[in-house]
Short mmCIF file of C-alpha atoms and ligand atoms in Angstrom, two decimals:
data_model
loop_
_atom_site.label_atom_id
_atom_site.label_comp_id
_atom_site.label_asym_id
_atom_site.label_seq_id
_atom_site.Cartn_x
_atom_site.Cartn_y
_atom_site.Cartn_z
CA MET W 1 39.36 -1.98 -26.97
CA GLN W 2 37.22 0.74 -25.15
CA VAL W 3 34.21 -0.02 -23.25
CA GLU W 4 31.64 2.87 -24.24
CA ASP W 5 28.78 3.70 -22.21
CA SER W 6 26.53 0.73 -22.38
CA ARG W 7 23.04 0.63 -23.87
CA GLU W 8 20.13 -1.26 -22.49
CA ALA W 9 21.10 -4.93 -22.13
CA GLU W 10 24.08 -3.97 -24.83
CA LYS W 11 27.55 -3.03 -24.46
CA GLN W 12 28.93 -0.45 -27.09
CA VAL W 13 32.81 -1.33 -27.84
CA ARG W 14 34.96 0.13 -30.30
CA THR W 15 38.08 -0.81 -32.25
CA GLN W 16 39.73 0.13 -35.83
CA VAL W 17 39.74 -3.47 -37.31
CA ALA W 18 37.53 -6.36 -36.02
CA ILE W 19 39.17 -9.68 -36.84
CA ILE W 20 36.58 -12.77 -37.04
CA GLY W 21 38.47 -16.06 -36.09
CA ALA W 22 41.81 -16.51 -33.99
CA GLY W 23 43.38 -19.42 -36.53
CA PRO W 24 46.66 -18.49 -38.20
CA ALA W 25 45.20 -15.78 -40.55
CA GLY W 26 43.43 -14.08 -38.26
CA LEU W 27 46.23 -14.10 -35.22
CA LEU W 28 49.01 -13.24 -37.79
CA LEU W 29 46.78 -9.95 -38.73
CA GLY W 30 46.26 -9.18 -35.28
CA GLN W 31 50.05 -9.34 -34.35
CA LEU W 32 51.06 -7.16 -37.43
CA LEU W 33 48.39 -4.44 -36.91
CA SER W 34 49.33 -4.48 -32.80
CA ARG W 35 52.94 -3.73 -33.62
CA ALA W 36 52.15 -1.18 -36.25
CA GLY W 37 49.76 0.68 -33.74
CA ILE W 38 46.47 -0.22 -35.29
CA ASP W 39 43.85 -1.11 -32.59
CA ASN W 40 42.31 -4.55 -33.22
CA VAL W 41 40.09 -7.24 -31.56
CA ILE W 42 39.80 -10.73 -32.33
CA LEU W 43 36.60 -12.74 -31.96
CA GLU W 44 36.95 -16.64 -31.60
CA ARG W 45 34.03 -18.62 -31.50
CA ARG W 46 35.91 -21.58 -29.65
CA ASP W 47 37.98 -21.48 -26.48
CA ARG W 48 41.72 -21.15 -26.39
CA ASP W 49 42.45 -24.86 -25.86
CA TYR W 50 40.70 -25.88 -28.75
CA VAL W 51 42.54 -23.30 -30.89
CA LEU W 52 45.68 -24.43 -29.42
CA SER W 53 44.85 -28.03 -29.92
CA ARG W 54 44.13 -28.41 -33.64
CA ILE W 55 46.78 -30.37 -35.64
CA ARG W 56 47.01 -29.36 -39.24
CA ALA W 57 49.41 -27.93 -41.83
CA GLY W 58 53.02 -28.81 -41.40
CA VAL W 59 55.05 -27.17 -44.35
CA LEU W 60 55.83 -23.06 -44.34
CA GLU W 61 57.10 -21.28 -47.37
CA GLN W 62 59.88 -19.00 -47.07
CA GLY W 63 57.31 -16.04 -47.43
CA MET W 64 55.29 -17.35 -44.62
CA VAL W 65 58.65 -17.55 -42.40
CA ASP W 66 59.68 -14.27 -43.60
CA LEU W 67 56.01 -12.82 -42.47
CA LEU W 68 56.24 -14.37 -38.93
CA GLN W 69 60.00 -12.94 -38.59
CA GLU W 70 58.32 -9.46 -39.52
CA ALA W 71 55.52 -10.03 -37.09
CA GLY W 72 58.13 -10.90 -34.13
CA VAL W 73 57.14 -14.40 -33.58
CA SER W 74 59.82 -16.41 -35.22
CA GLU W 75 62.41 -17.05 -32.20
CA ARG W 76 61.11 -20.57 -31.60
CA LEU W 77 60.33 -21.37 -35.18
CA GLY W 78 64.11 -20.30 -35.73
CA ARG W 79 65.13 -22.88 -33.21
CA GLU W 80 62.76 -25.75 -33.55
CA GLY W 81 61.63 -25.19 -37.72
CA LEU W 82 63.42 -28.06 -39.79
CA VAL W 83 64.77 -26.34 -42.90
CA HIS W 84 64.06 -28.86 -45.55
CA ASP W 85 65.67 -28.39 -49.27
CA GLY W 86 63.90 -31.18 -51.02
CA PHE W 87 61.45 -33.58 -50.83
CA SER W 88 60.73 -37.24 -52.69
CA LEU W 89 57.77 -38.29 -54.87
CA ALA W 90 57.03 -42.16 -55.19
CA PHE W 91 55.27 -43.57 -57.91
CA HIS W 92 54.59 -47.49 -57.89
CA GLY W 93 57.54 -48.16 -55.70
CA VAL W 94 60.09 -45.79 -57.56
CA LEU W 95 61.40 -42.87 -55.77
CA HIS W 96 62.44 -39.49 -57.60
CA ARG W 97 63.94 -36.63 -55.54
CA ILE W 98 62.98 -33.24 -55.91
CA ASP W 99 65.87 -30.96 -55.16
CA LEU W 100 64.14 -27.89 -54.20
CA GLU W 101 67.38 -25.87 -53.57
CA GLU W 102 69.27 -26.48 -56.71
CA LEU W 103 66.12 -26.27 -58.88
CA THR W 104 64.90 -22.85 -57.45
CA GLY W 105 68.27 -21.06 -56.99
CA GLY W 106 68.63 -21.67 -53.23
CA ARG W 107 64.91 -21.65 -52.08
CA THR W 108 63.63 -23.99 -49.28
CA VAL W 109 60.79 -24.67 -47.04
CA THR W 110 60.60 -25.18 -43.26
CA VAL W 111 58.85 -27.98 -41.59
CA TYR W 112 57.27 -26.47 -38.51
CA GLY W 113 53.70 -27.54 -37.64
CA GLN W 114 50.56 -24.98 -37.70
CA THR W 115 49.71 -26.07 -34.16
CA GLU W 116 53.12 -24.19 -33.08
CA VAL W 117 52.85 -21.37 -35.46
CA THR W 118 49.22 -20.79 -33.61
CA ARG W 119 50.80 -21.22 -30.22
CA ASP W 120 53.55 -18.53 -31.09
CA LEU W 121 50.94 -16.27 -32.23
CA VAL W 122 48.54 -16.80 -29.26
CA GLU W 123 51.45 -15.80 -26.72
CA ALA W 124 52.61 -13.05 -28.49
CA ARG W 125 49.36 -11.43 -28.73
CA GLN W 126 48.93 -12.13 -24.84
CA ALA W 127 52.36 -10.61 -24.00
CA LEU W 128 51.16 -7.41 -26.21
CA GLY W 129 48.12 -7.61 -23.87
CA ARG W 130 45.92 -7.40 -27.09
CA PRO W 131 42.04 -8.57 -26.73
CA THR W 132 41.00 -11.89 -28.13
CA ILE W 133 37.24 -12.72 -27.29
CA TYR W 134 37.10 -16.41 -26.80
CA GLU W 135 33.69 -18.28 -26.99
CA ALA W 136 32.32 -15.35 -28.61
CA GLN W 137 29.00 -16.71 -29.77
CA ASP W 138 26.41 -15.56 -32.28
CA VAL W 139 28.83 -13.54 -34.36
CA ALA W 140 27.03 -11.14 -36.74
CA LEU W 141 28.13 -8.82 -39.36
CA HIS W 142 26.11 -5.61 -39.79
CA ASP W 143 26.42 -2.62 -42.36
CA ILE W 144 29.36 -4.19 -44.17
CA ASP W 145 28.78 -2.19 -46.95
CA SER W 146 28.55 1.14 -44.98
CA ALA W 147 31.48 3.12 -43.63
CA SER W 148 30.24 2.16 -40.16
CA PRO W 149 30.42 -1.66 -39.92
CA ARG W 150 29.19 -3.37 -36.72
CA VAL W 151 29.74 -6.81 -35.24
CA THR W 152 27.78 -8.07 -32.59
CA PHE W 153 28.35 -11.08 -30.24
CA ARG W 154 27.14 -12.81 -27.16
CA LYS W 155 29.99 -13.52 -24.17
CA ASP W 156 28.76 -14.91 -21.05
CA GLY W 157 25.45 -14.15 -21.88
CA GLN W 158 26.06 -10.37 -22.42
CA LEU W 159 25.21 -8.81 -25.73
CA TYR W 160 28.07 -6.76 -27.26
CA GLU W 161 28.37 -4.47 -30.53
CA LEU W 162 31.65 -3.78 -31.74
CA ALA W 163 31.85 -0.72 -33.57
CA CYS W 164 34.92 -0.48 -36.38
CA ASP W 165 36.25 0.70 -39.47
CA PHE W 166 36.91 -2.60 -40.92
CA ILE W 167 36.28 -6.35 -40.53
CA ALA W 168 38.79 -9.14 -41.59
CA GLY W 169 36.77 -12.24 -42.06
CA CYS W 170 39.60 -14.89 -40.97
CA ASP W 171 37.11 -17.40 -39.74
CA GLY W 172 37.65 -20.32 -41.93
CA TYR W 173 35.63 -22.40 -44.43
CA HIS W 174 32.39 -22.46 -42.25
CA GLY W 175 32.71 -19.32 -40.95
CA VAL W 176 30.06 -16.18 -40.61
CA SER W 177 32.03 -13.70 -42.77
CA ARG W 178 31.66 -15.07 -46.24
CA ALA W 179 28.06 -16.11 -45.30
CA SER W 180 27.33 -12.36 -44.36
CA VAL W 181 28.09 -11.13 -48.11
CA PRO W 182 25.07 -11.23 -50.17
CA ALA W 183 24.65 -14.09 -52.65
CA ALA W 184 24.40 -12.26 -55.47
CA ALA W 185 27.85 -10.31 -54.68
CA LEU W 186 29.74 -13.79 -54.26
CA HIS W 187 30.86 -16.18 -57.13
CA SER W 188 32.01 -19.45 -55.82
CA PHE W 189 34.41 -22.31 -57.86
CA GLU W 190 34.31 -25.66 -55.96
CA ARG W 191 35.79 -29.07 -56.60
CA VAL W 192 35.22 -31.58 -54.27
CA TYR W 193 37.61 -35.09 -54.51
CA PRO W 194 35.90 -38.30 -53.86
CA PHE W 195 38.68 -39.18 -50.88
CA GLY W 196 39.89 -37.76 -47.95
CA TRP W 197 42.97 -38.11 -45.93
CA LEU W 198 43.17 -40.09 -42.80
CA GLY W 199 46.14 -38.45 -40.63
CA VAL W 200 47.93 -39.84 -37.53
CA LEU W 201 50.71 -38.31 -35.30
CA VAL W 202 52.93 -40.74 -33.58
CA ASP W 203 55.70 -40.14 -31.27
CA ARG W 204 58.05 -42.04 -33.36
CA PRO W 205 61.05 -41.09 -35.60
CA PRO W 206 59.97 -40.29 -39.11
CA ALA W 207 60.46 -42.76 -42.01
CA SER W 208 62.71 -40.49 -43.94
CA HIS W 209 64.49 -37.12 -43.07
CA GLU W 210 62.52 -35.67 -45.77
CA LEU W 211 58.90 -35.75 -46.95
CA VAL W 212 57.65 -38.59 -49.23
CA TYR W 213 54.71 -38.32 -51.45
CA ALA W 214 53.54 -41.42 -53.03
CA GLY W 215 51.09 -42.45 -55.54
CA HIS W 216 50.11 -46.19 -55.80
CA GLU W 217 46.80 -47.88 -57.03
CA ARG W 218 45.94 -48.81 -53.19
CA GLY W 219 46.01 -44.70 -52.97
CA PHE W 220 47.87 -41.90 -52.02
CA ALA W 221 50.35 -41.81 -49.07
CA LEU W 222 52.47 -39.09 -47.09
CA CYS W 223 55.01 -39.51 -44.90
CA SER W 224 55.83 -36.06 -42.80
CA MET W 225 57.27 -34.94 -39.65
CA ARG W 226 56.74 -32.47 -36.95
CA SER W 227 60.29 -33.00 -35.32
CA ALA W 228 63.11 -35.74 -35.42
CA GLU W 229 60.96 -37.40 -32.72
CA ARG W 230 57.26 -36.69 -34.14
CA SER W 231 56.17 -38.12 -37.20
CA ARG W 232 53.03 -37.17 -39.14
CA TYR W 233 51.37 -39.84 -41.97
CA TYR W 234 48.56 -39.71 -44.16
CA ILE W 235 46.83 -41.88 -46.36
CA GLN W 236 43.92 -41.37 -49.02
CA VAL W 237 40.92 -42.86 -48.07
CA PRO W 238 37.07 -43.00 -49.40
CA GLN W 239 35.30 -39.96 -48.68
CA ASP W 240 32.64 -41.76 -46.45
CA GLU W 241 35.49 -43.30 -44.32
CA ARG W 242 35.30 -43.22 -40.39
CA VAL W 243 38.51 -42.71 -38.16
CA GLU W 244 36.93 -45.21 -35.69
CA ASP W 245 37.42 -47.70 -38.55
CA TRP W 246 41.04 -47.40 -38.52
CA SER W 247 42.98 -49.15 -35.72
CA ASP W 248 46.65 -47.97 -35.52
CA GLU W 249 47.99 -50.99 -36.89
CA ALA W 250 45.52 -51.15 -39.84
CA PHE W 251 46.81 -47.77 -40.75
CA PHE W 252 50.49 -48.61 -40.52
CA ASP W 253 49.95 -51.66 -42.54
CA GLU W 254 48.21 -49.55 -45.28
CA LEU W 255 50.74 -47.04 -45.28
CA ARG W 256 53.67 -49.41 -45.61
CA ALA W 257 51.54 -51.14 -48.41
CA ARG W 258 51.59 -47.84 -50.31
CA LEU W 259 55.40 -46.83 -49.90
CA PRO W 260 58.47 -47.92 -51.75
CA SER W 261 60.30 -50.87 -49.95
CA GLU W 262 63.08 -48.91 -48.43
CA THR W 263 60.48 -46.10 -47.27
CA ALA W 264 58.20 -48.66 -45.82
CA ALA W 265 60.95 -50.48 -44.12
CA ALA W 266 61.96 -47.46 -42.47
CA VAL W 267 58.52 -46.46 -40.81
CA THR W 268 58.55 -47.13 -36.96
CA PRO W 269 54.74 -47.79 -35.71
CA GLY W 270 53.53 -46.67 -32.58
CA PRO W 271 50.42 -45.69 -30.54
CA SER W 272 48.67 -42.52 -32.60
CA ILE W 273 48.52 -39.59 -30.38
CA GLU W 274 46.12 -37.90 -32.85
CA LYS W 275 44.12 -39.59 -35.74
CA SER W 276 41.60 -37.71 -37.89
CA ILE W 277 40.20 -37.49 -41.30
CA ALA W 278 39.90 -34.16 -43.54
CA PRO W 279 38.02 -33.93 -46.69
CA LEU W 280 39.68 -32.59 -49.78
CA ARG W 281 38.30 -29.87 -51.92
CA SER W 282 39.26 -27.14 -53.93
CA PHE W 283 37.07 -23.77 -53.35
CA VAL W 284 37.55 -20.22 -54.43
CA ALA W 285 35.04 -17.54 -53.22
CA GLU W 286 35.36 -14.11 -55.32
CA PRO W 287 35.70 -11.35 -54.60
CA MET W 288 37.58 -11.60 -51.43
CA ARG W 289 36.13 -7.97 -50.27
CA PHE W 290 32.43 -6.64 -49.76
CA GLY W 291 32.43 -2.82 -48.72
CA ARG W 292 34.65 -2.86 -45.40
CA LEU W 293 34.49 -6.57 -45.24
CA PHE W 294 37.52 -8.22 -46.29
CA LEU W 295 38.17 -12.17 -46.52
CA ALA W 296 41.51 -14.18 -45.97
CA GLY W 297 42.64 -17.61 -45.53
CA ASP W 298 40.16 -20.49 -45.51
CA ALA W 299 37.22 -18.09 -45.05
CA ALA W 300 37.94 -17.32 -48.75
CA HIS W 301 39.67 -20.42 -50.30
CA ILE W 302 40.46 -24.04 -49.64
CA VAL W 303 43.02 -26.07 -51.44
CA PRO W 304 43.63 -29.87 -51.03
CA PRO W 305 46.45 -30.16 -48.64
CA THR W 306 48.70 -32.11 -51.34
CA GLY W 307 50.53 -29.09 -52.18
CA ALA W 308 50.91 -27.65 -48.58
CA LYS W 309 49.41 -24.30 -49.60
CA GLY W 310 46.26 -23.97 -47.15
CA LEU W 311 48.56 -22.16 -44.25
CA ASN W 312 50.43 -20.64 -46.74
CA LEU W 313 47.88 -18.92 -48.90
CA ALA W 314 46.67 -17.41 -45.67
CA ALA W 315 49.75 -16.15 -44.74
CA SER W 316 50.12 -14.10 -48.24
CA ASP W 317 46.36 -12.87 -47.88
CA ILE W 318 47.42 -11.23 -44.59
CA ARG W 319 50.65 -9.73 -46.23
CA TYR W 320 48.67 -8.24 -48.91
CA LEU W 321 45.58 -6.94 -46.13
CA PHE W 322 48.00 -5.78 -43.46
CA ASP W 323 49.97 -3.59 -45.91
CA ALA W 324 46.72 -2.32 -47.37
CA LEU W 325 45.17 -1.60 -43.97
CA HIS W 326 48.56 -0.03 -42.71
CA GLN W 327 48.36 2.32 -46.03
CA HIS W 328 45.04 3.18 -45.05
CA TYR W 329 45.65 4.34 -41.71
CA ASN W 330 49.28 5.72 -42.13
CA GLU W 331 49.21 7.28 -45.63
CA GLY W 332 45.53 7.91 -46.30
CA SER W 333 45.55 5.88 -49.32
CA ASP W 334 42.66 3.13 -50.09
CA ALA W 335 44.74 1.74 -52.95
CA GLY W 336 45.78 -1.10 -51.40
CA LEU W 337 42.40 -1.84 -50.15
CA ASP W 338 40.71 -1.26 -53.46
CA GLY W 339 43.57 -3.79 -55.06
CA TYR W 340 43.61 -6.22 -52.49
CA SER W 341 40.91 -8.71 -53.80
CA ALA W 342 42.62 -9.00 -57.27
CA ARG W 343 46.40 -9.07 -55.52
CA ALA W 344 45.34 -11.96 -53.50
CA LEU W 345 43.34 -14.15 -55.99
CA ALA W 346 46.12 -13.70 -58.48
CA ARG W 347 48.21 -15.78 -55.95
CA VAL W 348 45.39 -17.87 -54.81
CA TRP W 349 44.34 -19.37 -58.22
CA LYS W 350 47.93 -20.45 -58.95
CA ALA W 351 48.10 -22.40 -55.64
CA GLU W 352 44.66 -23.76 -56.59
CA ARG W 353 46.39 -24.99 -59.77
CA PHE W 354 48.94 -26.09 -58.39
CA SER W 355 47.32 -28.21 -55.46
CA TRP W 356 44.92 -29.54 -57.94
CA TRP W 357 47.62 -30.69 -60.18
CA MET W 358 49.61 -32.74 -57.37
CA THR W 359 46.28 -33.97 -56.19
CA ASN W 360 45.44 -35.53 -59.74
CA LEU W 361 49.02 -36.73 -60.08
CA LEU W 362 49.01 -38.57 -56.80
CA HIS W 363 45.58 -39.63 -55.69
CA HIS W 364 43.88 -43.17 -57.35
CA PHE W 365 40.45 -41.86 -58.60
CA PRO W 366 38.55 -45.19 -58.40
CA GLU W 367 35.71 -43.75 -60.93
CA ARG W 368 38.28 -43.02 -63.63
CA ASP W 369 39.38 -45.57 -66.40
CA GLY W 370 42.88 -46.88 -67.48
CA PHE W 371 43.54 -43.78 -69.52
CA ASP W 372 43.70 -41.70 -66.23
CA GLY W 373 46.09 -43.96 -64.46
CA ARG W 374 48.53 -43.96 -67.89
CA ILE W 375 48.59 -40.28 -67.75
CA GLN W 376 49.49 -40.39 -63.98
CA GLN W 377 52.58 -42.60 -65.05
CA ALA W 378 53.34 -40.38 -68.03
CA GLU W 379 53.19 -37.42 -65.30
CA PHE W 380 55.77 -39.13 -63.41
CA ASP W 381 57.97 -40.35 -66.00
CA TYR W 382 58.01 -37.01 -67.70
CA LEU W 383 59.14 -35.39 -63.99
CA LYS W 384 61.79 -38.17 -63.69
CA GLN W 385 63.45 -37.15 -67.03
CA SER W 386 62.92 -33.58 -67.27
CA ARG W 387 64.55 -30.91 -65.47
CA ALA W 388 62.25 -28.14 -66.50
CA ALA W 389 59.25 -30.21 -65.36
CA CYS W 390 60.93 -30.68 -61.96
CA THR W 391 61.76 -26.96 -61.90
CA ALA W 392 58.16 -26.21 -62.39
CA LEU W 393 56.83 -28.17 -59.48
CA ALA W 394 59.73 -26.94 -57.03
CA GLU W 395 58.97 -23.26 -57.87
CA ASN W 396 55.43 -23.77 -56.97
CA TYR W 397 56.14 -25.88 -53.81
CA VAL W 398 58.51 -23.61 -52.29
CA GLY W 399 55.94 -20.77 -53.36
CA LEU W 400 55.55 -18.40 -56.02
CA PRO W 401 56.60 -14.76 -54.97
CA TYR W 402 54.18 -12.86 -53.14
P1 FAS Z 1 41.09 -21.52 -39.54
O1 FAS Z 1 39.88 -22.45 -40.00
O2 FAS Z 1 42.56 -21.99 -39.14
O3 FAS Z 1 40.81 -20.64 -38.46
C1 FAS Z 1 39.48 -20.30 -38.37
C2 FAS Z 1 39.13 -19.80 -37.11
O4 FAS Z 1 37.83 -19.09 -37.06
C3 FAS Z 1 39.00 -21.04 -35.87
O5 FAS Z 1 39.78 -20.59 -35.02
C4 FAS Z 1 37.28 -21.07 -35.90
O6 FAS Z 1 36.84 -21.50 -34.67
C5 FAS Z 1 37.01 -19.58 -36.11
N1 FAS Z 1 35.56 -19.35 -36.20
C6 FAS Z 1 34.85 -20.00 -37.32
N2 FAS Z 1 33.61 -19.56 -37.52
C7 FAS Z 1 33.64 -18.46 -36.32
C8 FAS Z 1 32.26 -17.61 -35.94
N3 FAS Z 1 31.26 -17.81 -36.57
N4 FAS Z 1 32.85 -16.76 -34.92
C9 FAS Z 1 34.14 -16.50 -34.63
N5 FAS Z 1 35.11 -17.23 -34.81
C10 FAS Z 1 34.68 -18.42 -35.91
N6 FAS Z 1 46.86 -26.86 -44.88
C11 FAS Z 1 47.97 -27.28 -45.02
O7 FAS Z 1 48.95 -26.28 -45.98
N7 FAS Z 1 48.70 -28.31 -45.19
C12 FAS Z 1 48.01 -29.27 -44.24
O8 FAS Z 1 48.19 -30.98 -44.27
C13 FAS Z 1 46.66 -29.16 -44.06
N8 FAS Z 1 45.89 -29.79 -43.12
C14 FAS Z 1 44.32 -29.46 -42.95
C15 FAS Z 1 43.65 -30.43 -42.24
C16 FAS Z 1 42.36 -30.02 -41.63
C17 FAS Z 1 41.53 -31.03 -40.98
C18 FAS Z 1 41.84 -28.48 -42.22
C19 FAS Z 1 40.45 -28.22 -41.67
C20 FAS Z 1 42.58 -27.77 -42.70
C21 FAS Z 1 44.11 -28.14 -43.30
N9 FAS Z 1 44.84 -27.53 -43.80
C22 FAS Z 1 46.43 -27.67 -44.42
C23 FAS Z 1 44.33 -26.13 -44.18
C24 FAS Z 1 44.66 -25.50 -43.10
O9 FAS Z 1 45.93 -25.18 -42.66
C25 FAS Z 1 43.95 -24.02 -43.39
O10 FAS Z 1 44.60 -23.56 -44.52
C26 FAS Z 1 44.52 -22.85 -42.12
O11 FAS Z 1 43.90 -23.37 -40.89
C27 FAS Z 1 43.99 -21.47 -42.51
O12 FAS Z 1 44.16 -20.67 -41.60
P2 FAS Z 1 42.89 -20.03 -41.30
O13 FAS Z 1 42.31 -19.00 -42.61
O14 FAS Z 1 43.17 -18.82 -40.12
O15 FAS Z 1 41.22 -20.59 -41.08
C1 PHB Z 2 51.82 -32.19 -42.86
O1 PHB Z 2 52.86 -32.31 -42.45
O2 PHB Z 2 51.12 -32.41 -41.95
C2 PHB Z 2 51.92 -31.89 -44.35
C3 PHB Z 2 52.80 -31.85 -44.99
C4 PHB Z 2 52.89 -31.76 -46.43
C5 PHB Z 2 51.58 -31.52 -47.23
C6 PHB Z 2 50.39 -31.49 -46.11
C7 PHB Z 2 50.52 -31.85 -44.77
O3 PHB Z 2 51.42 -31.32 -48.35
#
């Protein structure tokens, strides 16, 4: 980032790609661009500690693992990531294992916390000496439909203007990027679920060596992990639930009430080191491009975490966007940029479908009548008896091709 002559009360800076947001999408794009010699600046609203402290996703598709390897940030992932070749569904106390590796011809997923992915990317960026402007305030996008887009922001009271060729909007669901697109140019699709996930992180061994997704009339529960010593558990709670209303003891009692007895018996309660409630929604904004602004990750779409797709969709968006920018700068072709939105949305909608389907299969919808409960039971019975049904689930869970 070069600092050009400063105008009155304003510093002029320039880069090739301005990235808004230092979450996994923004950091991964920045890493790939930097290694390809394409200048970029990341503007992040929060401070570094906040970015590094967020507890979110836990399951990586192979496509994301491969992309992190290409970005040169997979060394710790290779050492500490847990490769999983299957997981279990439980329905009203009955367990059914989905053999991912056998059903998909050898494909697996890797359990490795998003927090660790973010740390690896932040440290790699620092090692490359690439600029991330933390605590950038009042970020605003200008002239995004022109050949000279600009981003203004305040840092330590100083107003800056960042001139660039392209803007990557990687600032999540509540960011400024999607909000900068004229309403008439954007078409949004949304489904808000009448419940959230109360998640707990605890330094106790996991209840099972694989993930267990449990459907129960009391509500959904998930047994996941971060390592052999650290577990991640979730239970479905009403939409308006408050985390302070849940003691650790009440959480573990409710969790075990929803699990098959053998799984419940293997849960080791302990003091939570993180406890939070995430709302569940399905959301897509179309198109994912407006002029020189390209949306990626949660800035463009949200999935309920049931299918473990949110983080992985951010990765496939970045695969497409990086390839398109690389093609622009190195081959002088804009075919990738012009095709980005349609290509990304084709994969996004398939993941939206899968996440919506898994959420409807496993959650208790209080406002629904007995018919839906019977349909859920029939879905589960069909999965238990049909290899074709399990194969369809497995190929979506490991991740459809990029
Ligand atoms: P992120 O939201 O991670 O990052 C956006 C960044 O932009 C943030 O650092 C933010 O501070 C910054 N920003 C926002 N506005 C800005 C502005 N105006 N200017 C500058 N910067 C700005 N996915 C799963 O697969 N499994 C899960 O279990 C799961 N659990 C989740 C729990 C929660 C509470 C949430 C919110 C999401 C969860 N997700 C899960 C989805 C999540 O992992 C996202 O898919 C992933 O973080 C997407 O990464 P980004 O697109 O980079 O967005
Ligand atoms: C997690 O470990 O945080 C996790 C795993 C699988 C999911 C959602 C969250 O589907």
